[in-house]
CSV table of C-alpha atoms in Angstrom, one decimal:
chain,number,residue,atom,x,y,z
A,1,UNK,CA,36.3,35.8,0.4
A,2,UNK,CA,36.1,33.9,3.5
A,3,UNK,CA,33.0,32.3,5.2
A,4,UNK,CA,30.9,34.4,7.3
A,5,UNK,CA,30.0,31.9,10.5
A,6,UNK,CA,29.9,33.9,13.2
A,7,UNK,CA,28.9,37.4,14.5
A,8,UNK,CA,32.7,37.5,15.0
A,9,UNK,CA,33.4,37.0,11.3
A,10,UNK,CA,31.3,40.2,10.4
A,11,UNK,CA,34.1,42.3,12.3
A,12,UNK,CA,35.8,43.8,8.9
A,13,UNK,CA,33.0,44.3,7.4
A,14,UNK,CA,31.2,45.7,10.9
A,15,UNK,CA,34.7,48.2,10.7
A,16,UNK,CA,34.2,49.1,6.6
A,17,UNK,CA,30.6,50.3,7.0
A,18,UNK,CA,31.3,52.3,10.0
A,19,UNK,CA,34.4,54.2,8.5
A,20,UNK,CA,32.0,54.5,5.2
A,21,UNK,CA,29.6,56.1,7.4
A,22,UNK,CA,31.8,58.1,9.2
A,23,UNK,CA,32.8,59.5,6.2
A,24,UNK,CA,29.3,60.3,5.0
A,25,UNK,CA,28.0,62.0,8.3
A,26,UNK,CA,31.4,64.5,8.3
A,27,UNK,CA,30.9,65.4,4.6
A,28,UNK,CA,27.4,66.3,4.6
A,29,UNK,CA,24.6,67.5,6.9
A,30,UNK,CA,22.5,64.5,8.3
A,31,UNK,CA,18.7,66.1,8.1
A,32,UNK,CA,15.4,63.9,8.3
A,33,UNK,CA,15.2,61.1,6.0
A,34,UNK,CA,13.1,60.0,3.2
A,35,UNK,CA,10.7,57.4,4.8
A,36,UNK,CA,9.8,54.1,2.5
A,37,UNK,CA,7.1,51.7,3.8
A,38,UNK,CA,6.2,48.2,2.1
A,39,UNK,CA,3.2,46.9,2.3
A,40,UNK,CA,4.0,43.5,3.7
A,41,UNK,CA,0.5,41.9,4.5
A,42,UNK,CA,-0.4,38.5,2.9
A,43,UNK,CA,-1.4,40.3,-0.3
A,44,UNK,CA,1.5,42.1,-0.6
A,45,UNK,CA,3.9,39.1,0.5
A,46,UNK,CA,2.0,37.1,-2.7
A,47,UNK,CA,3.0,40.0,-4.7
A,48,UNK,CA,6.6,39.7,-4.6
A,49,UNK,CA,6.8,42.8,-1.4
A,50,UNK,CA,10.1,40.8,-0.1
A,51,UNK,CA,11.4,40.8,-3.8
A,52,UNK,CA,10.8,45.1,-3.8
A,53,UNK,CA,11.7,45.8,0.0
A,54,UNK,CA,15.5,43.9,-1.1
A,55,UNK,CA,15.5,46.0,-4.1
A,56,UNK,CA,15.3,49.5,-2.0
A,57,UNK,CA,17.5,48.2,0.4
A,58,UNK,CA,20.3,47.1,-2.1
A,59,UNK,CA,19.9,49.8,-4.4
A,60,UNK,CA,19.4,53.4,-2.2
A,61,UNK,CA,23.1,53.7,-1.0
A,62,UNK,CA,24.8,53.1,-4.7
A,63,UNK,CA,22.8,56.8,-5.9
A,64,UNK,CA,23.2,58.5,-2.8
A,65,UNK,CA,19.8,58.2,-1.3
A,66,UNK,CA,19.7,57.9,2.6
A,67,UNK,CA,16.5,56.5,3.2
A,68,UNK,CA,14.8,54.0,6.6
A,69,UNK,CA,13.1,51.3,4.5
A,70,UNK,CA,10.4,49.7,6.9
A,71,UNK,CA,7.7,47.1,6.4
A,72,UNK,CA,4.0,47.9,7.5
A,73,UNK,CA,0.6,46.1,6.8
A,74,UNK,CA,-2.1,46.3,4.1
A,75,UNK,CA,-3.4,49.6,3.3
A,76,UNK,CA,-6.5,47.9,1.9
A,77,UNK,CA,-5.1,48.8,-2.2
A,78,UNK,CA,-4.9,44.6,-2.3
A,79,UNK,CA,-5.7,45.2,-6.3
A,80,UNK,CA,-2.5,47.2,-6.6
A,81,UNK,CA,0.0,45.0,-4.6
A,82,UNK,CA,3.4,45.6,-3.9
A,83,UNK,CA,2.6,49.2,-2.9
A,84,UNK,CA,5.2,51.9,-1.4
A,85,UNK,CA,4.6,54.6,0.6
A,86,UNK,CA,6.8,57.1,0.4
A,87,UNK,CA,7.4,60.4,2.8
A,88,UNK,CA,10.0,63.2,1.6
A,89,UNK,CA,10.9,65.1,4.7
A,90,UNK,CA,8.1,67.7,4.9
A,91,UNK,CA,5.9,66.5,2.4
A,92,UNK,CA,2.7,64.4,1.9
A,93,UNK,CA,3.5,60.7,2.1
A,94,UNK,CA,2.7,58.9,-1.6
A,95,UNK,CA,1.8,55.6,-2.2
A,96,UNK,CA,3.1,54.2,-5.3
A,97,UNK,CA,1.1,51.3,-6.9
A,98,UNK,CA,2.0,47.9,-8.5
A,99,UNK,CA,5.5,48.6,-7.8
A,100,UNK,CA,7.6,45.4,-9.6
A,101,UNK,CA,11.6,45.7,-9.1
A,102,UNK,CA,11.7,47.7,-12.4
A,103,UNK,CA,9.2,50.2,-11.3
A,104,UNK,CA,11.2,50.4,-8.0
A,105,UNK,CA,14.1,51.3,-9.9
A,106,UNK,CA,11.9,54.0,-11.6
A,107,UNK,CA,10.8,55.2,-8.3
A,108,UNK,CA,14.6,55.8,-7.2
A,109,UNK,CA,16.0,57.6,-10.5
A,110,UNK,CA,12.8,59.7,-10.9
A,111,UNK,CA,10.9,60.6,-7.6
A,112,UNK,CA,13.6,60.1,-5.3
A,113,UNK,CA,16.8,61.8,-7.1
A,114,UNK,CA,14.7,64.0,-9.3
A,115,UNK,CA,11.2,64.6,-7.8
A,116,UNK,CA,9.6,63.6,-11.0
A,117,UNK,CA,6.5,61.5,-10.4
A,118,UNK,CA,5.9,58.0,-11.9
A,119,UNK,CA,3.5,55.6,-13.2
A,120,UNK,CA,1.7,54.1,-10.9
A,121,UNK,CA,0.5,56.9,-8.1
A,122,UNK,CA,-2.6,55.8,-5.7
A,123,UNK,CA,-4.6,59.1,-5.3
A,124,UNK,CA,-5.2,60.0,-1.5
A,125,UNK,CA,-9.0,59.9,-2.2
A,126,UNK,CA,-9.5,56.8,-4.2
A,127,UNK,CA,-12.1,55.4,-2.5
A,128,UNK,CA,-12.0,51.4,-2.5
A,129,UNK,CA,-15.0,49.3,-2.8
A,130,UNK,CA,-15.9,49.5,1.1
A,131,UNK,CA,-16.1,52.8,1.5
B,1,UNK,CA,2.5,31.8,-0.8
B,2,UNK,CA,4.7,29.8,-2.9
B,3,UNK,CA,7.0,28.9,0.3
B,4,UNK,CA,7.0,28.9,4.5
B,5,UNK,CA,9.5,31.8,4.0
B,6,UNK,CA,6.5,34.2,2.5
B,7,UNK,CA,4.4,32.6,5.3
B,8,UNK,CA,6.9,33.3,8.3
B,9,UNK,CA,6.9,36.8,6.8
B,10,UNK,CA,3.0,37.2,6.9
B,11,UNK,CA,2.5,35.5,10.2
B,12,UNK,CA,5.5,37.8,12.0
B,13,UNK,CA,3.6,41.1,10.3
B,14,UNK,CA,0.5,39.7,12.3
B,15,UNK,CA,3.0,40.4,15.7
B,16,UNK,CA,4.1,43.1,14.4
B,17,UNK,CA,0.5,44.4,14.2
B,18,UNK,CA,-0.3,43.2,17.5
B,19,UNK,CA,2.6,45.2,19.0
B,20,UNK,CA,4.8,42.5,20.0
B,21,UNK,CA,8.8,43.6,20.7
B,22,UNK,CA,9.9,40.3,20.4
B,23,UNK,CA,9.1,37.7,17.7
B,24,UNK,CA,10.8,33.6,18.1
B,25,UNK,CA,10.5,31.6,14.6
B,26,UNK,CA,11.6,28.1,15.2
B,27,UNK,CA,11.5,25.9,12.4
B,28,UNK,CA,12.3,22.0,13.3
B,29,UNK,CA,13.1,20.2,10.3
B,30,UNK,CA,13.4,15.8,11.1
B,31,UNK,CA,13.9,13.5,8.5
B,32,UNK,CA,13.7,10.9,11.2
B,33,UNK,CA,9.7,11.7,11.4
B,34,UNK,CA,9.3,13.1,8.7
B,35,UNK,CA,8.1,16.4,10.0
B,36,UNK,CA,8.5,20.1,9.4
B,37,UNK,CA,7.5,22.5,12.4
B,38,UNK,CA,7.3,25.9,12.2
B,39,UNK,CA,6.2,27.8,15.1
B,40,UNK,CA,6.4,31.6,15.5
B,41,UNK,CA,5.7,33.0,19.0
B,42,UNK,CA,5.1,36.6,19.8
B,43,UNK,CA,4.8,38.8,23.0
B,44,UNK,CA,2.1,41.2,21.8
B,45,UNK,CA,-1.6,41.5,22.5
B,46,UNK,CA,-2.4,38.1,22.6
B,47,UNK,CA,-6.0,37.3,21.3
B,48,UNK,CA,-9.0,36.4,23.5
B,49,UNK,CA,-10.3,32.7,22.6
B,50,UNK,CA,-13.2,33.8,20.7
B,51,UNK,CA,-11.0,35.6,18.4
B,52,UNK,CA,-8.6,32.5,18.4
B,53,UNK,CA,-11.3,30.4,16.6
B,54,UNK,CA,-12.4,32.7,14.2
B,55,UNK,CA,-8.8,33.6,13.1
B,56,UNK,CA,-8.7,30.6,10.8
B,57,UNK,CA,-11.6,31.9,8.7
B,58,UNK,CA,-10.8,34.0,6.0
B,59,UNK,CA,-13.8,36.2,6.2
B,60,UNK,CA,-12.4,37.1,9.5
B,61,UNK,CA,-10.1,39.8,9.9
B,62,UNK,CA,-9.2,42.7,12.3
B,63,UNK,CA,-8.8,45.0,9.9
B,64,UNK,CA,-11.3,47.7,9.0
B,65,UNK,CA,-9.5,48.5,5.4
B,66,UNK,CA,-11.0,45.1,3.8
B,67,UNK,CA,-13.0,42.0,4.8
B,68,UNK,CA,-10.7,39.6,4.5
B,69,UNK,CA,-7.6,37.8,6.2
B,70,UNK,CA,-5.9,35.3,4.5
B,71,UNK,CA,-2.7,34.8,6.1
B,72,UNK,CA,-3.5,32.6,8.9
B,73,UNK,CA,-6.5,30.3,6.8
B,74,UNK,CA,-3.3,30.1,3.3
B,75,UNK,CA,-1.0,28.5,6.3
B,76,UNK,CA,-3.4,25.7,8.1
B,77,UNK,CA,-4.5,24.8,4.2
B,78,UNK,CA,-1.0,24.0,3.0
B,79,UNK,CA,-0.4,22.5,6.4
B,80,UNK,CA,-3.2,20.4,5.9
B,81,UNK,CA,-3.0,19.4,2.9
B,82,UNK,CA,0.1,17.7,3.7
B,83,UNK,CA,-1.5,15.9,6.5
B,84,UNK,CA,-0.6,18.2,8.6
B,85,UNK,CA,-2.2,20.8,11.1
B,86,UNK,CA,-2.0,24.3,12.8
B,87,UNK,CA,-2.7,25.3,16.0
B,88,UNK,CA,-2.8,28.8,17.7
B,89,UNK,CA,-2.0,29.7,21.5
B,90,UNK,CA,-3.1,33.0,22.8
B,91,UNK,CA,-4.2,35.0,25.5
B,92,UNK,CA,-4.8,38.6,25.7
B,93,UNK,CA,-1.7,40.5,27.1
B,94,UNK,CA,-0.1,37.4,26.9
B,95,UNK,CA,1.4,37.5,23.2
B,96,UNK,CA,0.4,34.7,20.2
B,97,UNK,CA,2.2,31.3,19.6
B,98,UNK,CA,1.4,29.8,15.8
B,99,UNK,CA,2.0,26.5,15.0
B,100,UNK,CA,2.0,24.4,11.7
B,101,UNK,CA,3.0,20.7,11.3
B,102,UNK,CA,3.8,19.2,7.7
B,103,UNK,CA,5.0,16.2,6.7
B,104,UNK,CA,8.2,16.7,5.2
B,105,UNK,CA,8.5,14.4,2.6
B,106,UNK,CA,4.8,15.4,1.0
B,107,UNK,CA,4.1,16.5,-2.3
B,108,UNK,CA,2.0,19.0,-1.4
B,109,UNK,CA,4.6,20.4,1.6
B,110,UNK,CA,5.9,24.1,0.1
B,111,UNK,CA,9.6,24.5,0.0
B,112,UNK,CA,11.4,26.3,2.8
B,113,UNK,CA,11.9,29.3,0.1
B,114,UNK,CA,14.6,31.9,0.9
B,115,UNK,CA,14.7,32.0,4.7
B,116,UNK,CA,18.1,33.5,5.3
B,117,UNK,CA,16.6,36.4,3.3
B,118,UNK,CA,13.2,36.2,5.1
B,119,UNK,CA,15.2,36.8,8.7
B,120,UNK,CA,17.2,39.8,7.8
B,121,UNK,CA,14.3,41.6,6.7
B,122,UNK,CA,12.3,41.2,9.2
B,123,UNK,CA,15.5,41.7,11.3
B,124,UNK,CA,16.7,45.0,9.4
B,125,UNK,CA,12.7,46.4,8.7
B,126,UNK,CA,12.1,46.4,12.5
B,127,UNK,CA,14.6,48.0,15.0
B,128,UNK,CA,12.7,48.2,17.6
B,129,UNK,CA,11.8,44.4,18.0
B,130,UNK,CA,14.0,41.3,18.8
B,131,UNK,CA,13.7,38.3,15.9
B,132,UNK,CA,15.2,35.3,17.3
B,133,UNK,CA,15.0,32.2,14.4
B,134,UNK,CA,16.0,28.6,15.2
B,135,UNK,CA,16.7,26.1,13.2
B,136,UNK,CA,16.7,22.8,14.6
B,137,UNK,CA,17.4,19.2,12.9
B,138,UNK,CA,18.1,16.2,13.5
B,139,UNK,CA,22.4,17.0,12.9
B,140,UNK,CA,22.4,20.2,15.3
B,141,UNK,CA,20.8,23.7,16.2
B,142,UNK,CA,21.7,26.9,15.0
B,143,UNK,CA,20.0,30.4,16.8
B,144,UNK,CA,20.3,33.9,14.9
B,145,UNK,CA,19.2,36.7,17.1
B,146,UNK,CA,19.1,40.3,15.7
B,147,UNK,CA,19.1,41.9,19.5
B,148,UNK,CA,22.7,40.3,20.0
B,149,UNK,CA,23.6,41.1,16.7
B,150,UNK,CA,22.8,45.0,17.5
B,151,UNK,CA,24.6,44.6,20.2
B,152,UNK,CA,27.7,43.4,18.3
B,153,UNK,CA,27.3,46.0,15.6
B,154,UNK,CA,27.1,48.9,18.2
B,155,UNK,CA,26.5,52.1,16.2
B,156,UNK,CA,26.6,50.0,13.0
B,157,UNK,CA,23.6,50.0,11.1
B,158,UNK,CA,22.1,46.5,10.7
B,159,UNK,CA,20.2,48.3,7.8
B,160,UNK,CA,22.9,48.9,5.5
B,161,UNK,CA,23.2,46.7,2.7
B,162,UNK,CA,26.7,45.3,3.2
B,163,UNK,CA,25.9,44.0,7.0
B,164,UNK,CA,22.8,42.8,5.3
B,165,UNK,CA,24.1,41.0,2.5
B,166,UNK,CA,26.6,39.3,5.1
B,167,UNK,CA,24.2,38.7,7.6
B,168,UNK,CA,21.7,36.2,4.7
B,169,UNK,CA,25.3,34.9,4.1
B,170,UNK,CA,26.0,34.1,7.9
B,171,UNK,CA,22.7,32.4,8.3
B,172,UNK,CA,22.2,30.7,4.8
B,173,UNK,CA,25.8,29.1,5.7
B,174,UNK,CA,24.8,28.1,9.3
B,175,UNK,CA,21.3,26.7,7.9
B,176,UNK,CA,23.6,24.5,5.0
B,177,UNK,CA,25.8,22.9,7.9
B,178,UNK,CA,22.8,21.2,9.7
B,179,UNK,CA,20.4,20.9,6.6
B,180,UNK,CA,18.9,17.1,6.7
């Protein structure tokens, strides 16, 4: 493959991703998507957050999951870092704790393709040692 | 933080906190004086000056979910301990500027890390805000800015993970021609 150098270089690739998502939108009906957050505060960065927040973004489109992956800050569950909040459309956001690559690959076969729930949950009333 | 990459990253989620809409990362790499500068400059809240000193303490943070911040105190200790030192502009309403100096050649100084990598994500993970990184040494000057690369890729995700795999490409290659 050739060099990539310039903006003008990404052209092909600029025209395969649109016709790919051409494609998409005409075959199925674009609804809300699946909203992931990563936790990238300093705790989460020393986790390996960047490491995770790669992994979702490499890894939704090859099974079919159309997803916004976003970064926010520390949701104070330091102890538990790389966390992932994640909001199906309609339902209450879950934060998944201690989330390595592995468990992010977990995450997308089980929760995301199959609503099972995995290892690793944060309950909304865990209280932390402050409150 | 095992590299400045992980640090850029923390730093930029402080402006991102702080509202800003348009984030400038320069890193200014001379072999010539030995020095490594790394300054990211934000256009969001600013910080009023009392704030500005206490930033550096870790028992000082803005944040009501725990009691510490460690981003900003991690960064001036590895800067320091290279003989080096950080500084922070501000002003309320008038955004943050955050700057560490390392010597280069020092034991202590923490690799770059995976910078290419760093940029895109910040790039990709925030739509709604302009990253500009440069990269300055002493063979040239290269400038990656995500709002002109939007505008290039028109209705063209910057998200997806083709244009993001070839946008770490374009900038690791850039960053190889004029790495001293």
């Amino acid at each position: 493959m050739e060099k990539i150098k310039t903006l003008a270089d990404l052209k092909r690739i600029k025209e395969n991703v649109q016709a790919k998502i051409d494609l998409r939108e005409k075959s199925e009906q674009s609804g809300e998507l699946i909203q992931i957050k990563v936790a990238m505060a300093t705790c989460g960065i020393a986790a390996g957050s960047k490491e995770v927040m790669n992994y979702f973004i490499d890894h939704l489109e090859e099974n079919g999951i159309r997803a916004v992956v976003t970064q926010t800050g520390c949701m104070g569950y330091c102890y538990a870092e790389p966390t992932v909040e994640i909001t199906k459309p309609g339902r209450e956001p879950i934060v998944f704790g201690e989330v390595t690559t592995k468990r992010a690959g977990e995450i997308i076969q089980k929760y995301l393709k199959n609503d099972e729930l995995v290892e690793g949950i944060i309950p909304v009333n865990y209280h932390t040692i402050q409150e | 933080m095992q590299n400045l990459s992980d640090h850029i990253m923390d730093i930029a989620q402080n402006a991102i906190r702080a509202n800003a809409t348009r984030v400038e990362i320069d890193v200014e790499e001379s072999e010539a004086r030995d020095a490594l500068v790394l300054v990211i400059r934000d256009n969001g809240d600013g910080m009023d000056a009392d704030t500005v000193q206490r930033v550096t303490d870790p028992f000082f943070t803005s944040r009501t979910t725990r009691k510490v911040g460690l981003g900003v105190p991690l960064l001036k200790q590895n800067a320091e301990a290279t003989g080096g030192r950080l500084s922070i502009r501000s002003a309320p309403g008038k955004g943050t500027a955050v700057e560490a100096t390392f010597s280069r050649s020092h034991l202590d100084r923490p690799p770059v890390g995976d910078i290419a990598g760093t940029i895109v994500l910040l790039a990709a993970a925030n739509p709604g805000m302009e990253v500009r990184y440069r990269y300055v040494t002493d063979k040239g000057t290269y400038t990656f800015s995500s709002g002109e690369t939007r505008t290039f890729l028109g209705d063209t995700p910057l998200d997806d993970p083709e244009i993001v795999a070839a946008l770490r490409e374009m900038i690791a290659e850039n960053i190889k021609d004029i790495q001293v």
